Amino acid sequence: MIKTLTTTLTGLALASSVTAAQAEIVVGGKNFTEQQILTSMTAQYLEGLDYDIEKRAGMGSAILRQAQENGQIDMYWEYTGTSLINYNDVTEPLSPDETYARVKELDGEKGLVWLEPSNANNTYALAMREDDAEERGIETLTDLAEAVNGGEELSFALNAEFYAREDGWRPLLEAYDFRVSRGDIQRMDTGLVYPALRDGDVEVGLVFATDGRIPAFDFRVLEDDEGFFPAYALTPVVRQETLDENPDLAEQMNKLSALLDDDTMAELNARVDVERETIEDVAESFLKDNELM
């Protein structure tokens, strides 16, 4: 009888151990500020909901994606355009909604579920200094094109990749029907574009829409009113098996996703990159401010 009871208890303990291992969620993230903030934010948020979380931050994009497909990462925040172009080899121009629908379908076939996209779209953008844009009356890329075609002298800072890409600078000029002479273009590393624009060395700079230096340097992001730039909506992506084991997870992550937009991410990024706060503190304060912990 005692032996039977011992055997039963041992079996229950092993079953409990297996259940705990299955319940653990591995949260991954890429190796730049925005992703590190989101990884910390997600881990803290889910730990507060009593999930057993393992955090693996700072991974390369391709390695992270492969790890998720292989079942080593359960969830991370991905950009719709990255999956569409880099992982699914779709290069045709698509609207933001079409981009999301396509990656949801294609990645769904691989056992990866795209939850609700946030309103944070970390795509390419053109920006100006706020006071200069206001004085010139430029709010959209159409306004910019009209200003250039009308004879206003504007210089541009671009990174070399975007200048040379087949879906980059030249197609942008064609989409908005304006021309900029080579003498008015300065090609430089992405990180140098921001101070060049801030310091007045150029009037227009190529930026990423959620970069923290945009609010820190008081830039105005010009509206892409013709929808030229690909959509890179920031979205939680989870393995189907993980959702099956955690039926409340989708709703919980959608709640977090709904709080994020371009301005919010830019402010959070700036707190780390400009104000030098820690990633963990920025993530924690955001969750507390939004009553998520």
Short mmCIF file of C-alpha atoms in Angstrom, two decimals:
data_model
loop_
_atom_site.label_atom_id
_atom_site.label_comp_id
_atom_site.label_asym_id
_atom_site.label_seq_id
_atom_site.Cartn_x
_atom_site.Cartn_y
_atom_site.Cartn_z
CA MET A 1 0.00 0.00 0.00
CA ILE A 2 2.79 2.40 0.97
CA LYS A 3 4.71 1.49 -2.18
CA THR A 4 1.61 2.08 -4.30
CA LEU A 5 1.01 5.48 -2.67
CA THR A 6 4.64 6.47 -3.19
CA THR A 7 4.48 5.45 -6.83
CA THR A 8 1.26 7.46 -7.29
CA LEU A 9 2.74 10.58 -5.68
CA THR A 10 5.88 10.26 -7.78
CA GLY A 11 3.74 10.02 -10.90
CA LEU A 12 1.76 13.11 -9.90
CA ALA A 13 4.97 15.01 -9.27
CA LEU A 14 6.31 14.11 -12.70
CA ALA A 15 3.01 15.10 -14.33
CA SER A 16 3.10 18.40 -12.46
CA SER A 17 6.67 18.98 -13.68
CA VAL A 18 5.66 18.35 -17.29
CA THR A 19 2.69 20.73 -16.94
CA ALA A 20 4.93 23.46 -15.53
CA ALA A 21 7.40 23.01 -18.39
CA GLN A 22 4.59 23.26 -20.94
CA ALA A 23 3.22 26.39 -19.26
CA GLU A 24 6.52 28.31 -19.56
CA ILE A 25 6.45 30.95 -22.27
CA VAL A 26 9.71 32.00 -23.92
CA VAL A 27 9.55 35.66 -24.96
CA GLY A 28 12.13 36.70 -27.54
CA GLY A 29 13.26 40.01 -28.95
CA LYS A 30 15.66 41.63 -31.41
CA ASN A 31 18.83 43.54 -30.63
CA PHE A 32 17.83 47.20 -30.80
CA THR A 33 16.21 49.58 -28.34
CA GLU A 34 12.58 49.35 -29.41
CA GLN A 35 12.64 45.57 -29.38
CA GLN A 36 14.46 45.41 -26.05
CA ILE A 37 11.81 47.64 -24.49
CA LEU A 38 9.02 45.45 -25.87
CA THR A 39 10.70 42.25 -24.71
CA SER A 40 11.05 43.59 -21.18
CA MET A 41 7.55 45.04 -21.22
CA THR A 42 6.00 41.76 -22.40
CA ALA A 43 7.93 39.67 -19.88
CA GLN A 44 7.00 41.94 -16.96
CA TYR A 45 3.37 42.15 -18.06
CA LEU A 46 2.93 38.39 -18.39
CA GLU A 47 4.81 37.66 -15.16
CA GLY A 48 2.31 39.95 -13.46
CA LEU A 49 -0.42 37.72 -14.88
CA ASP A 50 1.27 34.69 -13.25
CA TYR A 51 2.84 33.22 -16.37
CA ASP A 52 6.18 31.47 -16.06
CA ILE A 53 8.36 33.54 -18.41
CA GLU A 54 11.80 33.04 -19.88
CA LYS A 55 13.17 36.12 -21.64
CA ARG A 56 15.64 35.92 -24.53
CA ALA A 57 16.43 39.44 -25.67
CA GLY A 58 18.98 40.83 -28.09
CA MET A 59 18.72 38.26 -30.88
CA GLY A 60 19.34 38.85 -34.58
CA SER A 61 16.20 39.10 -36.69
CA ALA A 62 16.73 36.01 -38.86
CA ILE A 63 17.93 33.91 -35.92
CA LEU A 64 14.93 34.96 -33.84
CA ARG A 65 12.49 34.07 -36.58
CA GLN A 66 14.11 30.68 -37.11
CA ALA A 67 14.03 30.01 -33.38
CA GLN A 68 10.30 30.69 -33.32
CA GLU A 69 9.66 28.41 -36.27
CA ASN A 70 11.68 25.70 -34.49
CA GLY A 71 9.71 26.08 -31.25
CA GLN A 72 12.54 27.61 -29.21
CA ILE A 73 10.78 30.99 -28.97
CA ASP A 74 7.07 31.16 -28.23
CA MET A 75 6.41 34.82 -28.87
CA TYR A 76 7.99 38.09 -29.97
CA TRP A 77 7.01 41.38 -31.62
CA GLU A 78 7.53 41.41 -35.38
CA TYR A 79 6.94 43.95 -38.14
CA THR A 80 4.47 43.09 -40.89
CA GLY A 81 6.74 44.32 -43.68
CA THR A 82 9.69 42.30 -42.38
CA SER A 83 7.73 39.07 -42.51
CA LEU A 84 6.19 39.88 -45.87
CA ILE A 85 9.43 40.81 -47.64
CA ASN A 86 12.20 39.02 -45.71
CA TYR A 87 10.54 35.78 -44.62
CA ASN A 88 7.87 35.25 -47.27
CA ASP A 89 9.56 36.86 -50.33
CA VAL A 90 6.53 38.95 -51.28
CA THR A 91 7.66 42.14 -53.00
CA GLU A 92 4.44 43.42 -54.60
CA PRO A 93 3.16 46.72 -53.15
CA LEU A 94 0.39 46.11 -50.61
CA SER A 95 -1.65 48.35 -48.35
CA PRO A 96 -1.17 48.04 -44.57
CA ASP A 97 -4.33 45.94 -44.25
CA GLU A 98 -3.32 43.75 -47.19
CA THR A 99 0.17 43.32 -45.73
CA TYR A 100 -1.22 42.18 -42.39
CA ALA A 101 -3.71 39.80 -44.02
CA ARG A 102 -1.02 38.26 -46.23
CA VAL A 103 1.50 37.62 -43.45
CA LYS A 104 -1.24 36.32 -41.17
CA GLU A 105 -2.18 33.82 -43.85
CA LEU A 106 1.35 32.80 -44.89
CA ASP A 107 2.76 32.54 -41.37
CA GLY A 108 -0.39 30.79 -40.19
CA GLU A 109 0.58 27.93 -42.49
CA LYS A 110 3.80 27.67 -40.47
CA GLY A 111 2.03 27.55 -37.11
CA LEU A 112 2.63 31.22 -36.30
CA VAL A 113 -0.31 33.42 -35.31
CA TRP A 114 -0.31 37.18 -35.85
CA LEU A 115 -2.39 38.80 -33.13
CA GLU A 116 -3.91 42.28 -33.43
CA PRO A 117 -1.44 44.81 -34.91
CA SER A 118 -0.56 47.92 -32.95
CA ASN A 119 -0.73 51.40 -34.44
CA ALA A 120 3.07 51.62 -34.27
CA ASN A 121 4.44 51.46 -37.81
CA ASN A 122 8.25 51.55 -37.81
CA THR A 123 8.64 52.21 -41.50
CA TYR A 124 10.77 54.65 -43.46
CA ALA A 125 9.64 58.27 -43.35
CA LEU A 126 10.83 61.73 -44.35
CA ALA A 127 11.04 64.31 -41.60
CA MET A 128 11.74 68.02 -41.23
CA ARG A 129 12.41 70.29 -38.29
CA GLU A 130 9.04 71.22 -36.86
CA ASP A 131 9.54 74.99 -37.07
CA ASP A 132 10.84 74.80 -40.63
CA ALA A 133 7.98 72.55 -41.78
CA GLU A 134 5.47 74.86 -40.12
CA GLU A 135 6.95 77.95 -41.74
CA ARG A 136 6.92 76.30 -45.16
CA GLY A 137 3.43 74.82 -44.70
CA ILE A 138 4.60 71.25 -45.35
CA GLU A 139 2.67 68.44 -43.65
CA THR A 140 2.62 65.67 -46.29
CA LEU A 141 4.94 64.27 -48.93
CA THR A 142 2.64 65.81 -51.54
CA ASP A 143 3.26 69.20 -49.90
CA LEU A 144 6.99 68.49 -50.04
CA ALA A 145 6.81 67.60 -53.73
CA GLU A 146 4.88 70.78 -54.50
CA ALA A 147 7.43 72.86 -52.58
CA VAL A 148 10.35 71.33 -54.51
CA ASN A 149 8.55 71.65 -57.86
CA GLY A 150 7.70 75.23 -56.95
CA GLY A 151 11.36 76.14 -56.67
CA GLU A 152 12.02 75.95 -52.94
CA GLU A 153 15.61 74.95 -52.23
CA LEU A 154 15.61 71.91 -49.95
CA SER A 155 18.48 69.54 -49.24
CA PHE A 156 18.02 65.90 -48.25
CA ALA A 157 19.95 63.44 -46.05
CA LEU A 158 19.51 59.77 -46.98
CA ASN A 159 21.28 56.58 -46.06
CA ALA A 160 23.13 54.89 -48.92
CA GLU A 161 20.92 51.80 -48.88
CA PHE A 162 17.67 53.69 -49.37
CA TYR A 163 19.23 55.85 -52.09
CA ALA A 164 20.20 52.75 -54.09
CA ARG A 165 17.24 50.45 -53.39
CA GLU A 166 14.94 49.54 -56.25
CA ASP A 167 12.00 50.36 -53.97
CA GLY A 168 13.73 53.40 -52.46
CA TRP A 169 14.56 56.95 -53.42
CA ARG A 170 13.96 56.98 -57.17
CA PRO A 171 10.57 55.21 -57.00
CA LEU A 172 9.60 57.64 -54.22
CA LEU A 173 10.32 60.58 -56.49
CA GLU A 174 8.26 58.95 -59.25
CA ALA A 175 5.36 58.23 -56.90
CA TYR A 176 5.15 61.87 -55.84
CA ASP A 177 6.23 63.31 -59.21
CA PHE A 178 9.10 65.54 -58.19
CA ARG A 179 12.83 65.68 -58.85
CA VAL A 180 15.78 66.47 -56.60
CA SER A 181 19.22 67.14 -58.05
CA ARG A 182 22.14 65.02 -56.85
CA GLY A 183 23.77 68.14 -55.46
CA ASP A 184 20.91 68.50 -52.99
CA ILE A 185 21.34 64.96 -51.61
CA GLN A 186 23.78 63.96 -48.89
CA ARG A 187 24.28 60.24 -48.38
CA MET A 188 25.35 59.21 -44.89
CA ASP A 189 24.92 56.56 -42.22
CA THR A 190 21.43 56.43 -40.75
CA GLY A 191 22.64 57.56 -37.34
CA LEU A 192 24.14 60.74 -38.81
CA VAL A 193 20.91 61.81 -40.52
CA TYR A 194 19.28 62.87 -37.25
CA PRO A 195 21.96 65.33 -36.05
CA ALA A 196 22.39 66.66 -39.61
CA LEU A 197 18.69 67.48 -39.72
CA ARG A 198 18.63 68.83 -36.17
CA ASP A 199 21.61 71.11 -36.79
CA GLY A 200 20.22 72.53 -40.04
CA ASP A 201 22.77 70.92 -42.35
CA VAL A 202 19.81 69.63 -44.41
CA GLU A 203 16.12 70.46 -44.53
CA VAL A 204 14.74 66.91 -45.00
CA GLY A 205 15.99 63.62 -43.58
CA LEU A 206 15.17 59.94 -43.99
CA VAL A 207 14.15 58.54 -40.58
CA PHE A 208 12.43 55.56 -39.04
CA ALA A 209 8.95 56.49 -37.86
CA THR A 210 9.26 55.36 -34.23
CA ASP A 211 12.84 56.54 -33.59
CA GLY A 212 13.16 58.28 -30.23
CA ARG A 213 15.14 61.15 -31.71
CA ILE A 214 12.07 62.36 -33.62
CA PRO A 215 10.34 63.82 -30.54
CA ALA A 216 13.65 64.55 -28.80
CA PHE A 217 14.83 66.73 -31.69
CA ASP A 218 11.37 68.17 -32.42
CA PHE A 219 11.01 66.73 -35.93
CA ARG A 220 7.82 66.57 -37.96
CA VAL A 221 7.27 63.28 -39.78
CA LEU A 222 5.68 64.07 -43.14
CA GLU A 223 2.54 62.10 -43.89
CA ASP A 224 2.98 59.52 -46.63
CA ASP A 225 -0.37 60.45 -48.16
CA GLU A 226 0.12 58.30 -51.28
CA GLY A 227 1.00 55.24 -49.17
CA PHE A 228 4.40 54.69 -50.80
CA PHE A 229 6.36 53.24 -47.89
CA PRO A 230 5.74 49.58 -46.95
CA ALA A 231 3.81 48.93 -43.75
CA TYR A 232 5.84 47.73 -40.77
CA ALA A 233 3.10 47.42 -38.16
CA LEU A 234 4.46 46.20 -34.85
CA THR A 235 2.55 43.06 -33.88
CA PRO A 236 2.84 40.23 -31.33
CA VAL A 237 3.37 36.89 -33.09
CA VAL A 238 2.77 33.68 -31.12
CA ARG A 239 3.13 30.00 -31.89
CA GLN A 240 -0.25 28.29 -32.32
CA GLU A 241 0.79 25.59 -29.83
CA THR A 242 1.47 28.28 -27.23
CA LEU A 243 -1.97 29.81 -27.74
CA ASP A 244 -3.59 26.38 -27.48
CA GLU A 245 -1.90 25.86 -24.10
CA ASN A 246 -2.72 29.41 -22.90
CA PRO A 247 -6.23 30.32 -24.10
CA ASP A 248 -6.26 33.80 -22.49
CA LEU A 249 -2.92 34.88 -23.95
CA ALA A 250 -4.24 36.31 -27.23
CA GLU A 251 -6.71 38.65 -25.53
CA GLN A 252 -4.09 39.73 -22.99
CA MET A 253 -1.49 40.54 -25.63
CA ASN A 254 -4.05 42.32 -27.82
CA LYS A 255 -4.77 44.59 -24.87
CA LEU A 256 -1.11 45.56 -24.72
CA SER A 257 -0.82 45.96 -28.50
CA ALA A 258 -3.75 48.38 -28.55
CA LEU A 259 -1.77 50.83 -26.37
CA LEU A 260 1.11 51.27 -28.82
CA ASP A 261 1.41 53.80 -31.63
CA ASP A 262 4.19 55.76 -33.33
CA ASP A 263 4.29 58.59 -30.78
CA THR A 264 4.25 56.21 -27.82
CA MET A 265 7.09 54.08 -29.14
CA ALA A 266 9.12 57.12 -30.11
CA GLU A 267 8.75 58.52 -26.58
CA LEU A 268 9.73 55.21 -24.99
CA ASN A 269 12.72 54.87 -27.33
CA ALA A 270 13.81 58.42 -26.51
CA ARG A 271 13.72 57.75 -22.79
CA VAL A 272 16.31 55.02 -23.34
CA ASP A 273 18.41 56.45 -26.17
CA VAL A 274 18.31 60.15 -25.27
CA GLU A 275 17.47 60.39 -21.57
CA ARG A 276 19.46 57.25 -20.69
CA GLU A 277 16.84 55.55 -18.56
CA THR A 278 17.12 51.77 -18.24
CA ILE A 279 15.07 49.54 -20.49
CA GLU A 280 13.53 47.77 -17.50
CA ASP A 281 12.46 51.04 -15.83
CA VAL A 282 10.91 52.41 -19.03
CA ALA A 283 8.96 49.20 -19.61
CA GLU A 284 7.80 48.99 -16.00
CA SER A 285 6.65 52.61 -15.84
CA PHE A 286 4.65 52.20 -19.06
CA LEU A 287 2.86 49.17 -17.64
CA LYS A 288 2.12 50.96 -14.37
CA ASP A 289 0.89 54.10 -16.14
CA ASN A 290 -1.53 51.94 -18.11
CA GLU A 291 -2.58 49.88 -15.07
CA LEU A 292 -1.17 46.66 -16.47
CA MET A 293 0.88 45.84 -13.39
#
